[in-house]
JSON list of C-alpha atoms in Angstrom, two decimals:
[
{"chain": "A", "resi": 11, "resn": "MET", "atom": "CA", "xyz": [-0.03, 0.25, 0.21]},
{"chain": "A", "resi": 12, "resn": "ASP", "atom": "CA", "xyz": [1.40, 3.64, -0.88]},
{"chain": "A", "resi": 13, "resn": "LYS", "atom": "CA", "xyz": [2.58, 5.69, 2.19]},
{"chain": "A", "resi": 14, "resn": "ASN", "atom": "CA", "xyz": [0.45, 8.22, 0.88]},
{"chain": "A", "resi": 15, "resn": "LYS", "atom": "CA", "xyz": [-2.58, 6.58, 1.03]},
{"chain": "A", "resi": 16, "resn": "LEU", "atom": "CA", "xyz": [-2.26, 5.04, 4.39]},
{"chain": "A", "resi": 17, "resn": "VAL", "atom": "CA", "xyz": [-1.46, 8.34, 5.74]},
{"chain": "A", "resi": 18, "resn": "LYS", "atom": "CA", "xyz": [-4.71, 9.32, 5.05]},
{"chain": "A", "resi": 19, "resn": "ILE", "atom": "CA", "xyz": [-6.54, 6.61, 6.09]},
{"chain": "A", "resi": 20, "resn": "ILE", "atom": "CA", "xyz": [-5.24, 6.84, 9.49]},
{"chain": "A", "resi": 21, "resn": "SER", "atom": "CA", "xyz": [-5.85, 10.26, 9.36]},
{"chain": "A", "resi": 22, "resn": "ILE", "atom": "CA", "xyz": [-9.24, 10.33, 8.86]},
{"chain": "A", "resi": 23, "resn": "ILE", "atom": "CA", "xyz": [-9.81, 7.10, 11.15]},
{"chain": "A", "resi": 24, "resn": "THR", "atom": "CA", "xyz": [-8.08, 9.08, 13.90]},
{"chain": "A", "resi": 25, "resn": "GLY", "atom": "CA", "xyz": [-9.93, 12.31, 13.31]},
{"chain": "A", "resi": 26, "resn": "THR", "atom": "CA", "xyz": [-13.41, 11.16, 12.85]},
{"chain": "A", "resi": 27, "resn": "ILE", "atom": "CA", "xyz": [-12.53, 9.19, 16.30]},
{"chain": "A", "resi": 28, "resn": "LEU", "atom": "CA", "xyz": [-11.61, 12.54, 18.06]},
{"chain": "A", "resi": 29, "resn": "ILE", "atom": "CA", "xyz": [-14.98, 14.18, 16.71]},
{"chain": "A", "resi": 30, "resn": "GLY", "atom": "CA", "xyz": [-16.71, 11.68, 17.99]},
{"chain": "A", "resi": 31, "resn": "ILE", "atom": "CA", "xyz": [-15.03, 12.19, 21.47]},
{"chain": "A", "resi": 32, "resn": "ILE", "atom": "CA", "xyz": [-15.40, 16.15, 21.05]},
{"chain": "A", "resi": 33, "resn": "ILE", "atom": "CA", "xyz": [-19.55, 15.77, 20.50]},
{"chain": "A", "resi": 34, "resn": "TYR", "atom": "CA", "xyz": [-19.17, 12.92, 23.49]},
{"chain": "A", "resi": 35, "resn": "TYR", "atom": "CA", "xyz": [-18.14, 15.41, 25.92]},
{"chain": "A", "resi": 36, "resn": "VAL", "atom": "CA", "xyz": [-20.31, 18.19, 24.89]},
{"chain": "A", "resi": 37, "resn": "PHE", "atom": "CA", "xyz": [-23.11, 16.11, 25.70]},
{"chain": "A", "resi": 38, "resn": "GLU", "atom": "CA", "xyz": [-21.47, 15.24, 29.18]},
{"chain": "A", "resi": 39, "resn": "GLY", "atom": "CA", "xyz": [-20.53, 18.89, 29.41]},
{"chain": "A", "resi": 40, "resn": "ALA", "atom": "CA", "xyz": [-16.79, 19.03, 30.22]},
{"chain": "A", "resi": 41, "resn": "TRP", "atom": "CA", "xyz": [-16.00, 22.16, 28.77]},
{"chain": "A", "resi": 42, "resn": "ASP", "atom": "CA", "xyz": [-12.26, 21.71, 29.21]},
{"chain": "A", "resi": 43, "resn": "GLN", "atom": "CA", "xyz": [-12.20, 18.63, 27.67]},
{"chain": "A", "resi": 44, "resn": "VAL", "atom": "CA", "xyz": [-14.24, 20.10, 24.50]},
{"chain": "A", "resi": 45, "resn": "VAL", "atom": "CA", "xyz": [-11.59, 22.90, 24.32]},
{"chain": "A", "resi": 46, "resn": "TYR", "atom": "CA", "xyz": [-8.52, 21.21, 24.86]},
{"chain": "A", "resi": 47, "resn": "LEU", "atom": "CA", "xyz": [-9.71, 18.78, 22.50]},
{"chain": "A", "resi": 48, "resn": "SER", "atom": "CA", "xyz": [-10.83, 20.94, 19.75]},
{"chain": "A", "resi": 49, "resn": "SER", "atom": "CA", "xyz": [-7.69, 22.71, 19.89]},
{"chain": "A", "resi": 50, "resn": "LEU", "atom": "CA", "xyz": [-5.75, 19.60, 19.57]},
{"chain": "A", "resi": 51, "resn": "PHE", "atom": "CA", "xyz": [-7.59, 19.14, 16.30]},
{"chain": "A", "resi": 52, "resn": "PHE", "atom": "CA", "xyz": [-7.00, 22.42, 14.53]},
{"chain": "A", "resi": 53, "resn": "LEU", "atom": "CA", "xyz": [-3.15, 21.85, 15.75]},
{"chain": "A", "resi": 54, "resn": "ILE", "atom": "CA", "xyz": [-3.17, 18.65, 14.22]},
{"chain": "A", "resi": 55, "resn": "TRP", "atom": "CA", "xyz": [-5.13, 18.54, 11.31]},
{"chain": "A", "resi": 56, "resn": "ILE", "atom": "CA", "xyz": [-6.28, 22.11, 10.05]},
{"chain": "A", "resi": 57, "resn": "MET", "atom": "CA", "xyz": [-3.12, 23.83, 10.92]},
{"chain": "A", "resi": 58, "resn": "PRO", "atom": "CA", "xyz": [-0.54, 22.30, 8.48]},
{"chain": "A", "resi": 59, "resn": "ASP", "atom": "CA", "xyz": [-2.88, 22.95, 5.68]},
{"chain": "A", "resi": 60, "resn": "ILE", "atom": "CA", "xyz": [-3.43, 26.86, 6.63]},
{"chain": "A", "resi": 61, "resn": "LEU", "atom": "CA", "xyz": [0.96, 26.62, 6.78]},
{"chain": "A", "resi": 62, "resn": "LYS", "atom": "CA", "xyz": [1.17, 25.68, 3.57]},
{"chain": "A", "resi": 63, "resn": "LYS", "atom": "CA", "xyz": [-1.26, 27.51, 1.89]},
{"chain": "A", "resi": 64, "resn": "ILE", "atom": "CA", "xyz": [1.24, 30.33, 3.49]},
{"chain": "A", "resi": 65, "resn": "ASN", "atom": "CA", "xyz": [4.14, 29.29, 2.95]},
{"chain": "A", "resi": 66, "resn": "LYS", "atom": "CA", "xyz": [3.02, 28.83, -1.44]},
{"chain": "A", "resi": 67, "resn": "LYS", "atom": "CA", "xyz": [2.27, 32.67, -1.11]},
{"chain": "A", "resi": 68, "resn": "LYS", "atom": "CA", "xyz": [5.87, 33.61, -0.87]}
]
């Protein structure tokens, strides 16, 4: 299996699990966990794409 395809599959699985956990904590009312996990999701999955776009503009 191609390395990039494997990385995408693992990223989709872990992202889905993390979103599910965030939704669970929202229903439980544990807002400190929601904030922590949401920032973790942002830093791991969304921030690298933003940084790539910024670096391409230069």
